[in-house]
């Protein structure tokens, strides 16, 4: 069942070959048909995430051509077979859409987040992917507890700002890293007690914890921070390596975990922490409750037209962004 009249073609960003931001081409493509259990959404905004730079450049292999983007918000304009949980006209957001860098995208109904009244439908695209990530990292990958010391890298980034606030709300002390004075100030405002540079941070974390080290390091920067992240941990501490904005971490000798104090290391991914509609809903409910309670705030640092997605990728890869960047059709 589909609302009429819907266009048969639309504009979207398409990637035909791996490469730099210039391979993101604004072009005409067909409007996708929602399959069983899916809806068609008219895009209000697509969320920009670091993973799309890995997919574009070929760090993550993708079948070509493809339309990037899994995060977006908008209005439901089409229902695939068997969908009854949402209605035409509902405003939704998701981290699990297919090709959200487009005027229309499809998404599985079980991965839709209802957008609470009071949240702007455009801004709603700022929450799902980085919000669900920040949630699973501190609630499930390493359940952060009151009194613990947590190191969050890229503290002024999309995930970093949210994760810092969520850890502080649980009573943890957050130390973060960031590259510029402006970013350091943003991270402090999110609740970081101290914001450090990307070199020499391990020694400072140790000093700040009476020589013990952090209980957990949330590291989405990867290659440049990995070694010092390990050095920042206390005995039996955990390194959560969840990304590589500076590059991927090269192969690693597991014996190092032994010598460094029986450390734990994990490399988690959002898809495995949102496997069911129930799990996604639980995480979303906690996030939206925190937004409503005022213990969580999100920052839209920039908006770009979708047709200029290449410029948005350049900014993200050149460390010029803070918080969330949105792409508008
Ligand atoms: P951010 O907004 O955090 O942007 C990346 C930031 O990384 C930059 O702003 C920059 O902050 C920092 N950075 C450090 N070194 C570099 C470098 N050499 N080049 C570019 N940036 C650098 O992005 P996101 O919030 O979207 O994502 C953060 C990380 O989380 C990424 O690695 C992403 O892949 C990962 N991620 C993982 C998920 C998962 O489930 N595993 C899900 C979502 C995101 P500064 O200038 O302060 O250094």
Tab-separated table of C-alpha atoms and ligand atoms in Angstrom:
chain	number	residue	atom	x	y	z
A	1	UNK	CA	0.000	0.000	0.000
A	2	UNK	CA	1.521	3.334	-0.983
A	3	UNK	CA	0.336	6.916	-0.658
A	4	UNK	CA	-0.434	8.589	-4.017
A	5	UNK	CA	0.914	10.316	-5.867
A	6	UNK	CA	4.535	9.421	-5.173
A	7	UNK	CA	7.212	10.260	-7.712
A	8	UNK	CA	8.924	7.337	-9.425
A	9	UNK	CA	12.297	9.115	-9.526
A	10	UNK	CA	14.178	11.186	-6.998
A	11	UNK	CA	17.533	12.821	-6.399
A	12	UNK	CA	20.092	10.956	-4.337
A	13	UNK	CA	23.816	10.765	-3.687
A	14	UNK	CA	25.266	7.777	-5.539
A	15	UNK	CA	28.729	6.223	-5.301
A	16	UNK	CA	29.854	4.378	-8.441
A	17	UNK	CA	33.528	3.825	-7.476
A	18	UNK	CA	35.593	4.052	-4.273
A	19	UNK	CA	37.470	7.311	-3.785
A	20	UNK	CA	37.558	10.757	-2.232
A	21	UNK	CA	34.588	13.022	-1.485
A	22	UNK	CA	34.288	13.761	-5.231
A	23	UNK	CA	32.806	10.309	-5.862
A	24	UNK	CA	29.616	11.366	-4.048
A	25	UNK	CA	27.456	12.241	-7.075
A	26	UNK	CA	24.061	13.991	-6.807
A	27	UNK	CA	22.030	12.217	-9.422
A	28	UNK	CA	18.581	10.979	-10.438
A	29	UNK	CA	17.617	7.467	-9.334
A	30	UNK	CA	14.414	5.471	-8.826
A	31	UNK	CA	12.393	5.852	-5.648
A	32	UNK	CA	12.785	2.498	-3.832
A	33	UNK	CA	9.732	0.352	-3.105
A	34	UNK	CA	9.378	-0.717	0.540
A	35	UNK	CA	9.707	-4.490	0.877
A	36	UNK	CA	7.929	-6.736	3.409
A	37	UNK	CA	8.246	-5.231	6.883
A	38	UNK	CA	9.631	-1.962	5.524
A	39	UNK	CA	8.387	1.601	5.146
A	40	UNK	CA	9.210	4.338	2.665
A	41	UNK	CA	10.225	7.623	4.306
A	42	UNK	CA	10.280	11.093	2.726
A	43	UNK	CA	13.552	12.454	4.080
A	44	UNK	CA	13.555	15.437	6.446
A	45	UNK	CA	17.281	15.040	7.116
A	46	UNK	CA	20.002	12.439	6.762
A	47	UNK	CA	22.624	12.084	9.486
A	48	UNK	CA	26.308	12.254	8.569
A	49	UNK	CA	28.401	9.554	10.202
A	50	UNK	CA	32.048	8.602	10.004
A	51	UNK	CA	31.215	5.121	8.710
A	52	UNK	CA	30.076	6.633	5.404
A	53	UNK	CA	33.618	7.914	4.817
A	54	UNK	CA	34.962	4.363	5.283
A	55	UNK	CA	32.310	3.035	2.868
A	56	UNK	CA	32.976	5.775	0.313
A	57	UNK	CA	36.769	5.407	0.352
A	58	UNK	CA	36.804	1.605	0.254
A	59	UNK	CA	38.103	1.004	3.813
A	60	UNK	CA	34.822	-0.918	4.144
A	61	UNK	CA	33.955	-2.827	0.953
A	62	UNK	CA	30.618	-1.950	-0.627
A	63	UNK	CA	28.825	-3.270	-3.717
A	64	UNK	CA	28.790	-0.480	-6.352
A	65	UNK	CA	26.805	1.544	-7.142
A	66	UNK	CA	25.294	2.364	-3.755
A	67	UNK	CA	23.509	5.215	-2.018
A	68	UNK	CA	25.224	5.952	1.324
A	69	UNK	CA	23.571	6.602	4.647
A	70	UNK	CA	21.737	4.575	7.252
A	71	UNK	CA	20.573	7.410	9.510
A	72	UNK	CA	17.659	9.649	8.689
A	73	UNK	CA	14.373	11.170	9.760
A	74	UNK	CA	11.195	12.069	7.948
A	75	UNK	CA	7.584	11.202	7.251
A	76	UNK	CA	6.292	7.729	6.444
A	77	UNK	CA	4.817	7.895	2.915
A	78	UNK	CA	4.673	4.212	1.983
A	79	UNK	CA	4.054	0.910	3.764
A	80	UNK	CA	5.476	-2.416	2.586
A	81	UNK	CA	3.498	-5.668	2.825
A	82	UNK	CA	2.639	-6.675	6.383
A	83	UNK	CA	3.388	-3.328	8.036
A	84	UNK	CA	0.791	-2.251	10.594
A	85	UNK	CA	2.843	-0.856	13.475
A	86	UNK	CA	3.158	2.608	11.884
A	87	UNK	CA	0.849	4.718	9.740
A	88	UNK	CA	1.251	6.992	6.758
A	89	UNK	CA	2.136	10.462	8.016
A	90	UNK	CA	4.023	9.280	11.137
A	91	UNK	CA	7.256	11.155	11.784
A	92	UNK	CA	10.080	8.696	12.431
A	93	UNK	CA	13.849	8.474	12.712
A	94	UNK	CA	16.173	5.501	12.248
A	95	UNK	CA	19.777	4.390	12.332
A	96	UNK	CA	19.015	1.438	10.061
A	97	UNK	CA	17.723	2.994	6.849
A	98	UNK	CA	18.914	1.996	3.358
A	99	UNK	CA	20.438	4.857	1.395
A	100	UNK	CA	19.356	7.828	3.490
A	101	UNK	CA	21.448	10.265	1.381
A	102	UNK	CA	18.329	10.643	-0.791
A	103	UNK	CA	14.961	12.346	-0.983
A	104	UNK	CA	13.300	9.019	-0.076
A	105	UNK	CA	14.666	5.966	1.740
A	106	UNK	CA	13.391	2.654	3.072
A	107	UNK	CA	13.794	1.310	6.601
A	108	UNK	CA	12.676	-1.799	8.543
A	109	UNK	CA	9.666	-1.022	10.719
A	110	UNK	CA	11.284	-2.648	13.782
A	111	UNK	CA	14.155	-0.148	13.645
A	112	UNK	CA	12.021	3.016	13.555
A	113	UNK	CA	12.177	5.389	16.489
A	114	UNK	CA	9.029	7.431	17.048
A	115	UNK	CA	10.007	11.107	17.184
A	116	UNK	CA	8.579	12.649	20.363
A	117	UNK	CA	6.421	15.743	19.982
A	118	UNK	CA	8.633	18.732	20.625
A	119	UNK	CA	11.627	17.333	18.737
A	120	UNK	CA	12.031	18.999	15.326
A	121	UNK	CA	11.753	16.292	12.601
A	122	UNK	CA	14.989	17.593	11.018
A	123	UNK	CA	16.894	17.511	14.304
A	124	UNK	CA	15.533	14.015	14.976
A	125	UNK	CA	18.097	12.725	12.459
A	126	UNK	CA	20.839	13.800	14.876
A	127	UNK	CA	19.945	11.223	17.506
A	128	UNK	CA	19.573	7.630	16.266
A	129	UNK	CA	22.998	6.409	15.174
A	130	UNK	CA	25.347	8.279	17.469
A	131	UNK	CA	22.766	8.195	20.293
A	132	UNK	CA	22.185	4.434	20.096
A	133	UNK	CA	25.951	3.967	19.846
A	134	UNK	CA	26.671	6.077	22.915
A	135	UNK	CA	23.926	4.145	24.703
A	136	UNK	CA	25.126	0.612	23.939
A	137	UNK	CA	28.771	1.521	24.603
A	138	UNK	CA	28.197	2.727	28.167
A	139	UNK	CA	25.242	0.480	29.115
A	140	UNK	CA	26.088	-2.828	27.464
A	141	UNK	CA	29.643	-3.072	26.106
A	142	UNK	CA	31.040	-1.696	29.367
A	143	UNK	CA	28.305	-0.909	31.902
A	144	UNK	CA	29.626	2.313	33.411
A	145	UNK	CA	29.092	2.746	37.151
A	146	UNK	CA	29.218	5.587	39.602
A	147	UNK	CA	32.731	6.367	40.824
A	148	UNK	CA	34.521	4.985	37.778
A	149	UNK	CA	36.943	6.937	35.609
A	150	UNK	CA	36.212	6.863	31.893
A	151	UNK	CA	38.386	8.134	29.035
A	152	UNK	CA	36.422	9.269	25.950
A	153	UNK	CA	38.382	10.153	22.810
A	154	UNK	CA	37.156	12.846	20.385
A	155	UNK	CA	35.081	14.327	23.196
A	156	UNK	CA	33.580	17.050	20.990
A	157	UNK	CA	32.522	14.642	18.236
A	158	UNK	CA	29.032	13.310	17.608
A	159	UNK	CA	29.394	10.163	19.696
A	160	UNK	CA	31.833	11.831	22.101
A	161	UNK	CA	29.506	14.604	23.287
A	162	UNK	CA	26.618	12.186	23.882
A	163	UNK	CA	28.743	9.480	25.517
A	164	UNK	CA	30.345	11.982	27.884
A	165	UNK	CA	26.976	13.270	29.095
A	166	UNK	CA	25.584	9.741	29.537
A	167	UNK	CA	28.624	8.554	31.541
A	168	UNK	CA	28.544	11.656	33.744
A	169	UNK	CA	24.820	11.090	34.367
A	170	UNK	CA	25.718	7.626	35.699
A	171	UNK	CA	28.118	9.183	38.182
A	172	UNK	CA	31.399	8.517	36.385
A	173	UNK	CA	34.296	10.941	36.033
A	174	UNK	CA	34.983	11.545	32.350
A	175	UNK	CA	38.362	12.572	30.967
A	176	UNK	CA	38.337	13.298	27.247
A	177	UNK	CA	40.572	14.285	24.349
A	178	UNK	CA	40.002	16.910	21.649
A	179	UNK	CA	42.165	18.770	19.150
A	180	UNK	CA	41.311	22.474	19.474
A	181	UNK	CA	40.438	24.957	22.198
A	182	UNK	CA	36.894	25.310	20.860
A	183	UNK	CA	36.407	21.529	20.920
A	184	UNK	CA	37.930	21.274	24.389
A	185	UNK	CA	35.468	23.851	25.681
A	186	UNK	CA	32.525	21.940	24.126
A	187	UNK	CA	33.700	18.713	25.721
A	188	UNK	CA	34.047	20.409	29.106
A	189	UNK	CA	30.508	21.772	28.776
A	190	UNK	CA	29.299	18.212	28.113
A	191	UNK	CA	30.712	17.260	31.513
A	192	UNK	CA	34.326	16.218	30.987
A	193	UNK	CA	36.325	17.051	34.089
A	194	UNK	CA	39.507	17.372	32.076
A	195	UNK	CA	40.153	17.543	28.309
A	196	UNK	CA	43.554	16.424	27.063
A	197	UNK	CA	45.631	16.494	23.896
A	198	UNK	CA	46.101	13.354	21.809
A	199	UNK	CA	49.662	12.812	22.983
A	200	UNK	CA	50.761	12.295	26.545
A	201	UNK	CA	47.222	11.605	27.733
A	202	UNK	CA	48.054	8.220	29.304
A	203	UNK	CA	50.434	9.736	31.844
A	204	UNK	CA	47.870	12.392	32.794
A	205	UNK	CA	45.048	9.842	33.181
A	206	UNK	CA	47.261	7.833	35.513
A	207	UNK	CA	48.143	10.950	37.515
A	208	UNK	CA	44.465	11.885	37.819
A	209	UNK	CA	43.629	8.411	39.170
A	210	UNK	CA	46.350	8.074	41.844
A	211	UNK	CA	48.445	5.970	39.499
A	212	UNK	CA	45.691	3.413	38.871
A	213	UNK	CA	44.430	4.323	35.386
A	214	UNK	CA	40.961	4.466	33.824
A	215	UNK	CA	38.370	1.708	34.231
A	216	UNK	CA	37.485	1.955	30.539
A	217	UNK	CA	38.644	3.791	27.428
A	218	UNK	CA	36.106	4.432	24.673
A	219	UNK	CA	38.306	4.853	21.605
A	220	UNK	CA	36.777	5.746	18.219
A	221	UNK	CA	39.972	7.391	16.954
A	222	UNK	CA	41.883	4.124	16.525
A	223	UNK	CA	45.325	4.108	14.930
A	224	UNK	CA	46.745	7.272	16.546
A	225	UNK	CA	45.428	6.661	20.072
A	226	UNK	CA	45.436	2.867	20.430
A	227	UNK	CA	48.794	2.381	22.188
A	228	UNK	CA	48.283	5.175	24.696
A	229	UNK	CA	44.706	4.046	25.260
A	230	UNK	CA	46.057	0.695	26.472
A	231	UNK	CA	48.598	2.502	28.670
A	232	UNK	CA	45.760	4.552	30.229
A	233	UNK	CA	43.992	1.519	31.675
A	234	UNK	CA	44.109	0.151	35.210
A	235	UNK	CA	44.662	-3.544	35.921
A	236	UNK	CA	41.773	-5.511	34.325
A	237	UNK	CA	40.569	-2.360	32.589
A	238	UNK	CA	38.718	-2.469	29.255
A	239	UNK	CA	39.553	-0.871	25.938
A	240	UNK	CA	36.442	-0.427	23.808
A	241	UNK	CA	37.761	0.201	20.299
A	242	UNK	CA	34.701	1.305	18.360
A	243	UNK	CA	36.124	3.135	15.356
A	244	UNK	CA	39.139	4.473	13.529
A	245	UNK	CA	38.698	8.112	12.566
A	246	UNK	CA	42.525	8.406	12.392
A	247	UNK	CA	42.867	5.044	10.609
A	248	UNK	CA	42.387	1.390	11.443
A	249	UNK	CA	44.485	-0.260	14.173
A	250	UNK	CA	47.049	-2.660	12.649
A	251	UNK	CA	47.231	-6.358	13.674
A	252	UNK	CA	47.827	-6.718	17.382
A	253	UNK	CA	49.736	-9.201	19.596
A	254	UNK	CA	47.299	-10.484	22.235
A	255	UNK	CA	50.193	-11.128	24.643
A	256	UNK	CA	50.321	-7.363	25.195
A	257	UNK	CA	47.066	-7.640	27.170
A	258	UNK	CA	48.770	-10.029	29.590
A	259	UNK	CA	51.805	-7.844	30.258
A	260	UNK	CA	49.743	-4.667	30.603
A	261	UNK	CA	47.599	-5.997	33.470
A	262	UNK	CA	45.145	-8.635	32.191
A	263	UNK	CA	43.362	-6.053	30.077
A	264	UNK	CA	40.189	-6.603	28.074
A	265	UNK	CA	39.682	-5.371	24.540
A	266	UNK	CA	36.560	-5.458	22.388
A	267	UNK	CA	35.607	-4.132	18.946
A	268	UNK	CA	31.816	-3.652	19.024
A	269	UNK	CA	29.376	-2.612	16.317
A	270	UNK	CA	25.925	-1.003	16.616
A	271	UNK	CA	24.160	-3.635	14.506
A	272	UNK	CA	24.968	-6.331	17.083
A	273	UNK	CA	23.564	-4.190	19.910
A	274	UNK	CA	20.279	-3.394	18.112
A	275	UNK	CA	19.466	-6.897	16.896
A	276	UNK	CA	15.805	-6.834	17.860
A	277	UNK	CA	13.080	-4.213	17.790
A	278	UNK	CA	12.808	-4.575	21.601
A	279	UNK	CA	16.489	-3.833	22.173
A	280	UNK	CA	16.399	-0.804	19.874
A	281	UNK	CA	13.221	0.476	21.557
A	282	UNK	CA	14.758	0.103	25.049
A	283	UNK	CA	17.814	2.100	24.034
A	284	UNK	CA	15.726	4.756	22.265
A	285	UNK	CA	13.371	5.099	25.220
A	286	UNK	CA	16.284	5.687	27.610
A	287	UNK	CA	17.774	8.247	25.207
A	288	UNK	CA	14.547	10.161	24.703
A	289	UNK	CA	13.824	10.062	28.452
A	290	UNK	CA	17.251	11.613	29.097
A	291	UNK	CA	16.571	14.276	26.450
A	292	UNK	CA	13.232	15.092	28.067
A	293	UNK	CA	14.752	15.122	31.570
A	294	UNK	CA	17.429	17.519	30.351
A	295	UNK	CA	20.324	15.228	31.344
A	296	UNK	CA	21.160	14.769	27.638
A	297	UNK	CA	21.459	17.408	24.963
A	298	UNK	CA	22.597	17.098	21.374
A	299	UNK	CA	24.474	19.569	19.226
A	300	UNK	CA	23.833	20.100	15.533
A	301	UNK	CA	27.168	21.607	14.529
A	302	UNK	CA	26.442	22.001	10.804
A	303	UNK	CA	23.857	21.421	8.097
A	304	UNK	CA	24.627	20.924	4.393
A	305	UNK	CA	22.434	20.369	1.350
A	306	UNK	CA	22.495	16.663	0.445
A	307	UNK	CA	23.737	17.720	-2.999
A	308	UNK	CA	26.923	18.941	-1.246
A	309	UNK	CA	27.560	15.737	0.712
A	310	UNK	CA	31.149	15.769	-0.594
A	311	UNK	CA	31.852	18.998	1.272
A	312	UNK	CA	30.343	17.513	4.431
A	313	UNK	CA	32.634	14.471	4.116
A	314	UNK	CA	35.652	16.749	3.630
A	315	UNK	CA	34.782	18.665	6.796
A	316	UNK	CA	34.327	15.468	8.799
A	317	UNK	CA	37.603	13.948	7.619
A	318	UNK	CA	39.479	17.230	8.169
A	319	UNK	CA	38.329	17.396	11.810
A	320	UNK	CA	36.356	20.591	11.155
A	321	UNK	CA	33.090	19.278	12.640
A	322	UNK	CA	31.677	19.320	16.149
A	323	UNK	CA	28.685	17.293	17.341
A	324	UNK	CA	26.299	16.271	14.579
A	325	UNK	CA	26.278	17.245	10.908
A	326	UNK	CA	22.990	16.918	9.040
A	327	UNK	CA	22.323	16.647	5.293
A	328	UNK	CA	19.120	18.218	3.987
A	329	UNK	CA	17.322	17.209	0.761
B	1	LIG	P1	33.115	12.414	15.158
B	1	LIG	O1	32.103	13.491	15.155
B	1	LIG	O2	33.678	11.951	16.458
B	1	LIG	O3	34.281	12.840	14.180
B	1	LIG	C1	35.522	12.201	14.247
B	1	LIG	C2	36.482	12.961	15.173
B	1	LIG	O4	37.616	12.143	15.359
B	1	LIG	C3	36.994	14.245	14.603
B	1	LIG	O5	36.131	15.343	14.752
B	1	LIG	C4	38.274	14.419	15.377
B	1	LIG	O6	38.040	15.144	16.585
B	1	LIG	C5	38.676	12.981	15.749
B	1	LIG	N1	39.917	12.604	15.067
B	1	LIG	C6	41.061	12.251	15.676
B	1	LIG	N2	41.999	11.998	14.778
B	1	LIG	C7	41.465	12.195	13.564
B	1	LIG	C8	41.979	12.106	12.244
B	1	LIG	N3	43.252	11.760	11.996
B	1	LIG	N4	41.135	12.378	11.205
B	1	LIG	C9	39.864	12.726	11.417
B	1	LIG	N5	39.333	12.833	12.675
B	1	LIG	C10	40.131	12.573	13.735
B	1	LIG	O7	32.516	11.152	14.371
B	1	LIG	P2	31.343	10.195	14.849
B	1	LIG	O8	30.798	10.629	16.137
B	1	LIG	O9	30.430	9.998	13.700
B	1	LIG	O10	32.112	8.823	15.035
B	1	LIG	C11	33.144	8.710	16.004
B	1	LIG	C12	33.791	7.349	15.845
B	1	LIG	O11	32.836	6.364	16.236
B	1	LIG	C13	34.210	7.017	14.423
B	1	LIG	O12	35.412	6.309	14.458
B	1	LIG	C14	33.087	6.104	13.952
B	1	LIG	O13	33.494	5.235	12.955
B	1	LIG	C15	32.761	5.383	15.240
B	1	LIG	N6	31.424	4.799	15.303
B	1	LIG	C16	31.359	3.469	15.605
B	1	LIG	C17	30.147	2.860	15.751
B	1	LIG	C18	30.118	1.445	16.180
B	1	LIG	O14	29.041	0.898	16.483
B	1	LIG	N7	31.243	0.770	16.236
B	1	LIG	C19	28.878	3.567	15.497
B	1	LIG	C20	29.058	5.001	15.267
B	1	LIG	C21	30.301	5.567	15.153
B	1	LIG	P3	39.265	16.069	17.144
B	1	LIG	O15	39.426	17.165	16.133
B	1	LIG	O16	38.852	16.486	18.481
B	1	LIG	O17	40.431	15.147	17.167
